Coordinates of C-alpha atoms and ligand atoms in Angstrom, one line a residue:
X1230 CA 6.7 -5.0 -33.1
X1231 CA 5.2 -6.0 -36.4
X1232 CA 3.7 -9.4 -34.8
X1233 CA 2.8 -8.3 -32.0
X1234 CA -1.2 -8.3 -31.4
X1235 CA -3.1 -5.0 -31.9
X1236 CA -4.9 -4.0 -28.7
X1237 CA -8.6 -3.3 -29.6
X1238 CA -10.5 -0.7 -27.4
X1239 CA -14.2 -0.3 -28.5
X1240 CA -16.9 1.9 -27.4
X1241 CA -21.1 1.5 -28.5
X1242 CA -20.4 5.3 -28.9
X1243 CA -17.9 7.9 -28.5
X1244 CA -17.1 11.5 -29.5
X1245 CA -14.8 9.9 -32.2
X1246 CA -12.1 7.7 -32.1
X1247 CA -9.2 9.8 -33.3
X1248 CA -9.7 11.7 -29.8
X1249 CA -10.0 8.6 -27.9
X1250 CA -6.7 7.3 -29.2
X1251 CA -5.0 10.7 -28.7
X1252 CA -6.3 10.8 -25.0
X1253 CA -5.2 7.3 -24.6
X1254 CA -1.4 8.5 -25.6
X1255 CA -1.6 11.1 -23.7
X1256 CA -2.2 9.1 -20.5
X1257 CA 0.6 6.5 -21.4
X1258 CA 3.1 9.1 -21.5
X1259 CA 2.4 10.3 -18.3
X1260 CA 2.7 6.2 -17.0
X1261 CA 5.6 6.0 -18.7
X1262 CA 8.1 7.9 -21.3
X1263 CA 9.5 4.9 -22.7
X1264 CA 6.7 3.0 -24.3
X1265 CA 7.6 3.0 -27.9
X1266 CA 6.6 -0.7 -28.8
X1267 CA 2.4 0.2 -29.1
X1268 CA -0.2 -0.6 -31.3
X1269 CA -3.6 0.0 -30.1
X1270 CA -7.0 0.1 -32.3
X1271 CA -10.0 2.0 -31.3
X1272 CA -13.2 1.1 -32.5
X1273 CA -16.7 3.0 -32.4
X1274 CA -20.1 1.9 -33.6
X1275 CA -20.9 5.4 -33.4
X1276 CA -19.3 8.7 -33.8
X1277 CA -21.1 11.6 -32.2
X1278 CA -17.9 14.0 -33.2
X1279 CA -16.2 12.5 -36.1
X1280 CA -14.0 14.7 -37.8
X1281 CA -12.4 15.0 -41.5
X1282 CA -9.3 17.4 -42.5
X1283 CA -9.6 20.8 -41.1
X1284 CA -12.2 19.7 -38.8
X1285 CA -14.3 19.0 -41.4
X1286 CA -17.2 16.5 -40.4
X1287 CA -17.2 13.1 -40.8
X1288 CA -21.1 11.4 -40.4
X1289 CA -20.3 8.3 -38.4
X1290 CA -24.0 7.0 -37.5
X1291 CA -24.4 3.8 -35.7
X1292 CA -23.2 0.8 -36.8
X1293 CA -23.2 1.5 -40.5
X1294 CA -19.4 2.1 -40.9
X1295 CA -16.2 1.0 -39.4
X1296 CA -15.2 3.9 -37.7
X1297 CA -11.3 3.5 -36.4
X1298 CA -8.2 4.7 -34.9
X1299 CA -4.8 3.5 -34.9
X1300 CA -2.5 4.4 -32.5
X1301 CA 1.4 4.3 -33.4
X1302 CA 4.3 5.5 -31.7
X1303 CA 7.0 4.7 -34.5
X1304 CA 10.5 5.9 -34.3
X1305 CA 10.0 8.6 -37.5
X1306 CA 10.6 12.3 -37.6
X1307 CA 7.6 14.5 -37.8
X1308 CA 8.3 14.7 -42.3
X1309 CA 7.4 11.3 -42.3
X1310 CA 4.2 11.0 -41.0
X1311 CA 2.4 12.0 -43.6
X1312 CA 3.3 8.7 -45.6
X1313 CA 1.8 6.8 -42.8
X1314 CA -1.6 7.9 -44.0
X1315 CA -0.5 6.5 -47.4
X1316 CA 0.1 3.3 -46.3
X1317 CA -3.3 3.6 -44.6
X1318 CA -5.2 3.7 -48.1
X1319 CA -3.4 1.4 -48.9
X1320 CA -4.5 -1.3 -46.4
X1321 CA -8.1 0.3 -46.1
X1322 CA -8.1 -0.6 -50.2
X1323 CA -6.3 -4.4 -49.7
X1324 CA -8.4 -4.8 -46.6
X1325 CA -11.7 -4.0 -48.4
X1326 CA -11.1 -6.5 -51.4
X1327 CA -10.2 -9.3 -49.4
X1328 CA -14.2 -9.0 -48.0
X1329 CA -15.8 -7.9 -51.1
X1330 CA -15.4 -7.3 -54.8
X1331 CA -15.8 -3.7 -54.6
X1332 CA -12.7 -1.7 -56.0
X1333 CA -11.6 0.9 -54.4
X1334 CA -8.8 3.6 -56.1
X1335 CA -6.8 6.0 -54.1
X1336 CA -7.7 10.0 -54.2
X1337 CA -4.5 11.2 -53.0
X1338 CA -3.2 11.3 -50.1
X1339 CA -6.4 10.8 -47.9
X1340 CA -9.7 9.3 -49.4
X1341 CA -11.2 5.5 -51.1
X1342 CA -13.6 6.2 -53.8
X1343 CA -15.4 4.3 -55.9
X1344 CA -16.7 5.4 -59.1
X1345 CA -16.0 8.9 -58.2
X1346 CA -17.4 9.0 -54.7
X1347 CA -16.0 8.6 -51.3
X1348 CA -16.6 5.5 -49.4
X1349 CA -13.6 5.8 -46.9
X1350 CA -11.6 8.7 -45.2
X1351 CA -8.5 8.5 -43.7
X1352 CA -7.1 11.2 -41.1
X1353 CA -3.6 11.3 -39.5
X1354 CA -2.8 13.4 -36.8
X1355 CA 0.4 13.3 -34.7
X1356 CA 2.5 14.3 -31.7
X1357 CA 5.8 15.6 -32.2
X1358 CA 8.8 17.6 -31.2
X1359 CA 11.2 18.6 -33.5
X1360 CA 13.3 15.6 -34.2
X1361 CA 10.8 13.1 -33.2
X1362 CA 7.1 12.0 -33.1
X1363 CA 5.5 11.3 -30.4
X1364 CA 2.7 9.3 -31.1
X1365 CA 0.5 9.4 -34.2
X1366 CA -3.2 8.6 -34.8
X1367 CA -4.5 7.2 -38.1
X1368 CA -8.2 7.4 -37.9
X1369 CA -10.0 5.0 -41.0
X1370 CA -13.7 5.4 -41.8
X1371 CA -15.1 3.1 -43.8
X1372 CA -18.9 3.4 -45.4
X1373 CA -19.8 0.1 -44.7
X1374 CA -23.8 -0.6 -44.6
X1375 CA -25.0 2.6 -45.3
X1376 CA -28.5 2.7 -47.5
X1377 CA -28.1 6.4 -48.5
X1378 CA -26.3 9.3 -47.1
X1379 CA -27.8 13.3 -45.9
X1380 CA -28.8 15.1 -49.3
X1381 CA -25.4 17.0 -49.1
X1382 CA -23.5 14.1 -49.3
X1383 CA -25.4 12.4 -51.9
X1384 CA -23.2 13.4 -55.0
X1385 CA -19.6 12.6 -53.9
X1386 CA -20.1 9.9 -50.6
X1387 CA -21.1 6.2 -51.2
X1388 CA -21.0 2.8 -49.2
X1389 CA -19.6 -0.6 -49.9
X1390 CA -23.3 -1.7 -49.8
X1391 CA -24.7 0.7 -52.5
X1392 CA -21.7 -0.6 -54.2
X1393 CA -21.9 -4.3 -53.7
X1394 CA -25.6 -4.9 -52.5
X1395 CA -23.8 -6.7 -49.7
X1396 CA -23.7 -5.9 -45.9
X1397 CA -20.2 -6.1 -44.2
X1398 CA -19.4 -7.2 -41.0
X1399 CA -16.9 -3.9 -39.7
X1400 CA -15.3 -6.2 -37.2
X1401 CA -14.3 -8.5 -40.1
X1402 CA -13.2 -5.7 -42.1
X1403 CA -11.5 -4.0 -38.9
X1404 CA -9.3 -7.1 -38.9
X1405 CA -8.4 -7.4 -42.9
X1406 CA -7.5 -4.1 -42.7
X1407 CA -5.3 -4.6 -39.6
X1408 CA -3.7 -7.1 -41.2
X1409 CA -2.6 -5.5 -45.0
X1410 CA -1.8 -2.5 -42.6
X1411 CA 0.9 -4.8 -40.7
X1412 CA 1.9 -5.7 -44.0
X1413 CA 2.3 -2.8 -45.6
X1414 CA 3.7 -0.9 -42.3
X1415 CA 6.4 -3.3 -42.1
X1416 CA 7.5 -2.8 -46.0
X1417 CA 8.0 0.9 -44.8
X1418 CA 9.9 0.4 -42.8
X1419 CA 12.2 -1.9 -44.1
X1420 CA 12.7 0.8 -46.7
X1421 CA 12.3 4.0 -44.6
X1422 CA 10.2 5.4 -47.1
X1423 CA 7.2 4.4 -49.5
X1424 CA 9.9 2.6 -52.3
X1425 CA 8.4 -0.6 -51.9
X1426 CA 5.0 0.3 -52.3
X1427 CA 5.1 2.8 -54.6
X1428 CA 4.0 0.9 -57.8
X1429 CA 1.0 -0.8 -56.3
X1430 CA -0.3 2.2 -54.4
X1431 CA 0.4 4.1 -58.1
X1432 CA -1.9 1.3 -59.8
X1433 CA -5.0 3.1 -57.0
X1434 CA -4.2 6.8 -57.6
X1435 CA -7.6 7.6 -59.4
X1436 CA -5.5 10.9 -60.1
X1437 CA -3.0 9.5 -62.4
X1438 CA -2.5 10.3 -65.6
X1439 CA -5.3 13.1 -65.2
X1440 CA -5.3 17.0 -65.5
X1441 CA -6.2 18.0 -61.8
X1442 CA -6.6 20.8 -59.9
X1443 CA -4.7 22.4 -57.1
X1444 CA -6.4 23.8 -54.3
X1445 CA -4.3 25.6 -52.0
X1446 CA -6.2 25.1 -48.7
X1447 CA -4.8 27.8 -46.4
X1448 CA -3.9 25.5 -43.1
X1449 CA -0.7 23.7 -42.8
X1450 CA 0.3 25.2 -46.2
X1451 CA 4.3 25.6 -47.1
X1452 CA 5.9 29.4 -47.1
X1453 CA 6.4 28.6 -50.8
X1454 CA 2.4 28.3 -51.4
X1455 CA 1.1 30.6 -49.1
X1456 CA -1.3 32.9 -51.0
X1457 CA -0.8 30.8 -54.3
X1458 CA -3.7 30.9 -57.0
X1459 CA -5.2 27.2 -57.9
X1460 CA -3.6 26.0 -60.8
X1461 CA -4.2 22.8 -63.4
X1462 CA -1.4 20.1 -64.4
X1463 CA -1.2 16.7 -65.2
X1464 CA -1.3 14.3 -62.2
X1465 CA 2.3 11.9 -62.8
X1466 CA 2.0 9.4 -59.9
X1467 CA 3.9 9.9 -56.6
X1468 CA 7.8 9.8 -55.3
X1469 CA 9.1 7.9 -52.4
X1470 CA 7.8 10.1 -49.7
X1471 CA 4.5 10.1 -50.8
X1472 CA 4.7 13.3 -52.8
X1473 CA 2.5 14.1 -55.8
X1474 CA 4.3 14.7 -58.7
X1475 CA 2.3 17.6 -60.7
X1476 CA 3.5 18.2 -64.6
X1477 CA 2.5 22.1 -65.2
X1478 CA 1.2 23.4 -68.5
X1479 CA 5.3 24.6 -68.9
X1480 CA 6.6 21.0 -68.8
X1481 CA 7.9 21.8 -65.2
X1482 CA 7.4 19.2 -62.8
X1483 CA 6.5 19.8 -59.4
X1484 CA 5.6 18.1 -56.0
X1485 CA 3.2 18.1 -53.6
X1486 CA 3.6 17.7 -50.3
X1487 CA 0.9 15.7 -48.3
X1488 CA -1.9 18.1 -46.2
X1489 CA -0.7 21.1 -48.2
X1490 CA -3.3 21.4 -50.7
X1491 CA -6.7 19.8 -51.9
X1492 CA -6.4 17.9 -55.3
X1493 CA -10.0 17.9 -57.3
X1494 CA -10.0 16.4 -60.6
X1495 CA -11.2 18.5 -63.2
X1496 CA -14.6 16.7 -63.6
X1497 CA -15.9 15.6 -60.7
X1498 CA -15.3 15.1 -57.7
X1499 CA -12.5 12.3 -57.7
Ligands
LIG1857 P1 -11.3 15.8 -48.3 O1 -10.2 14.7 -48.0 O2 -12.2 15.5 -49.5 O3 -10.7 17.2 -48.3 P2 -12.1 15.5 -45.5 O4 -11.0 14.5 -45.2 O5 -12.0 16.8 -44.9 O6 -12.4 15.7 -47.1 O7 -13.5 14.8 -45.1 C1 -14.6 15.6 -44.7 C2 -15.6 15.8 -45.8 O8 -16.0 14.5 -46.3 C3 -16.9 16.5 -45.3 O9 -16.8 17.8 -45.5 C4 -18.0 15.9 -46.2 O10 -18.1 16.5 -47.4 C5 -17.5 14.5 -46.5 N1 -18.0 13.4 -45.7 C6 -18.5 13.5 -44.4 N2 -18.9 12.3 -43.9 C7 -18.7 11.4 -44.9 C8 -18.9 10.0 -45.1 N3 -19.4 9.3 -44.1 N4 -18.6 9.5 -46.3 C9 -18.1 10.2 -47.3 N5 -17.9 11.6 -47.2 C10 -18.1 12.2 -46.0

């Protein structure tokens, strides 16, 4: 599967891509139950509905960004997706370096920044039973061309042309990315988990090594957290599932599950 060719839908404009690509699996599955072997990427040059985490919106306007969804049916219990949006950042970073010198580091588990501010966002959402996904959607935005952002976004969002001074062709970019995402998609799952990826997506983390902040967020949040306070530690890297691994004032270490909680350095945003 790893060779084969991704199948590129693209609309001028859309609502937003992730729900393309979710309609799109939903269809197939009705065609027929035993298409595993898919990869499909959806392209938009505009988003009218682009969303972040917990619906959150994503501005998307016309042909300033690479706004994209990959579809995914990979043989993975539901636990595991959430280290597919890992590998994501990870060929979202790759991809963008191998266009411009503009480097990127990893706010875990979803987000690109540069100096501080947000210049990509990545969003996984999935289809599952128990035992067994479905299908999953990775949708990657990607502030390509943008010469400024809304006034509200101004302090934490920026583009790879306020950061380079040079404009980027997204479909050039789509395919960099599509390619470090083969690349890293197949290292996981030769190992069945983020082992052999672990270092260099640790050498991104813009959170490593610093005192962050945990946000408990409220939706999708473990028994265990529910109702917890925010609390400060010391940002150690990540484990093989993609975990963050979170030294408390007490020397205790603990981990983080992915979607659980919202990690905001201490100064800043990043
Ligand atoms: P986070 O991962 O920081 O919790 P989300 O994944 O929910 O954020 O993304 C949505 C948020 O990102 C919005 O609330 C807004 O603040 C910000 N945002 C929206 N559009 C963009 C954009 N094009 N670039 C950077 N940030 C954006």
């Amino acid at each position: 599967m790893d060779k084969e060719r991704w199948k590129e839908i693209h609309y001028e404009e859309t609502d937003s891509t992730n729900l393309r690509a979710k309609q799109y699996a939903r269809e197939l599955r009705e065609e027929t139950s035993q298409t595993r072997e898919i990869k499909v990427v959806f392209t938009a040059d505009l988003q009218t509905a682009g969303r972040g985490r917990l619906g959150r919106v994503w501005e998307s306007p016309k042909g300033d960004g690479l706004w994209m969804s990959l579809l995914l049916r990979p043989e993975l219990s539901p636990a595991s997706a959430s280290m597919l949006t890992l590998i994501a950042a990870l060929a979202a970073a790759e991809g963008i370096e191998n266009v411009l010198s503009v480097k990127t580091q990893i706010k875990w588990p979803n987000d690109l920044v540069v100096n501080g501010k947000k210049i990509c966002g990545i969003l996984t959402e999935m289809h599952a039973d128990l035992q067994k996904i479905d299908y999953v959607v990775i949708g990657i935005g990607v502030n390509a061309n943008m010469t400024g952002f809304p006034e509200e976004l101004q302090e934490k969002a920026t583009s790879l042309y306020l950061c380079s001074g040079q404009k980027t062709d997204p479909d050039l970019l789509k395919q960099e990315i599509l390619a470090s995402f083969d690349h890293f998609y197949e290292e996981f799952q030769k190992c069945g988990d983020l082992s052999g990826v672990k270092d260099i997506y640790e050498k991104r983390l813009a959170n490593k090594g610093r005192e962050v902040r945990i946000l408990p967020t409220g939706a999708g949040i473990s028994d265990e957290n529910r109702g917890s306070e925010e609390w400060t530690g010391t940002c150690l890297g990540i484990n093989e599932k993609g975990e963050l691994l979170i030294q408390d004032t007490d020397g205790s270490v603990k981990t983080i599950l992915s979607g659980e909680v919202s990690v905001r350095g201490i100064y800043g945003y990043v």
